[in-house]
């Protein structure tokens, strides 16, 4: 028997915004496209590079 579990879609995970150091602050849905408004997360250190420096 097949058991499926469905959960609410998380845009941060789906679009990999956390990996890109972005945070979603808004969204807009049109009939022909979807737009996610993002901002850069400050102060995050990844791979020895800081957005503060």
Coordinates of C-alpha atoms in Angstrom, one line a residue:
X1 CA 0.0 0.0 0.0
X2 CA 1.3 3.4 -1.0
X3 CA 1.3 6.1 1.8
X4 CA 1.9 9.7 0.8
X5 CA 2.5 12.6 3.2
X6 CA 1.9 16.1 1.9
X7 CA 3.1 19.2 3.7
X8 CA 2.9 22.9 2.9
X9 CA 5.4 24.1 0.4
X10 CA 8.3 26.1 1.9
X11 CA 9.6 28.6 -0.6
X12 CA 12.9 28.9 1.3
X13 CA 13.6 25.2 0.8
X14 CA 12.0 24.8 -2.6
X15 CA 14.0 27.8 -4.1
X16 CA 17.1 27.1 -2.1
X17 CA 17.0 30.7 -0.8
X18 CA 18.9 29.8 2.3
X19 CA 21.8 28.5 0.3
X20 CA 21.9 31.7 -1.8
X21 CA 21.7 33.8 1.4
X22 CA 18.4 35.3 0.5
X23 CA 15.2 35.8 2.6
X24 CA 11.8 36.0 0.9
X25 CA 10.0 39.2 1.9
X26 CA 7.1 39.1 -0.6
X27 CA 5.5 37.3 -3.5
X28 CA 3.3 38.1 -6.4
X29 CA 1.3 35.6 -8.5
X30 CA 0.2 36.5 -12.0
X31 CA -1.6 34.2 -14.5
X32 CA 1.6 33.7 -16.4
X33 CA 4.4 34.0 -13.8
X34 CA 5.3 34.1 -10.1
X35 CA 7.7 36.6 -8.6
X36 CA 9.4 36.2 -5.2
X37 CA 10.8 39.4 -3.7
X38 CA 14.0 38.7 -1.7
X39 CA 16.6 40.5 0.3
X40 CA 20.2 39.5 1.1
X41 CA 20.7 38.1 4.6
X42 CA 23.5 40.2 6.2
X43 CA 26.3 38.9 8.4
X44 CA 26.2 35.3 7.2
X45 CA 29.6 33.7 6.8
X46 CA 29.8 31.0 4.1
X47 CA 33.1 29.6 2.8
X48 CA 35.2 32.3 4.5
X49 CA 33.4 35.2 2.9
X50 CA 31.2 37.6 4.9
X51 CA 28.6 39.8 3.5
X52 CA 29.7 42.4 6.0
X53 CA 33.2 42.6 4.6

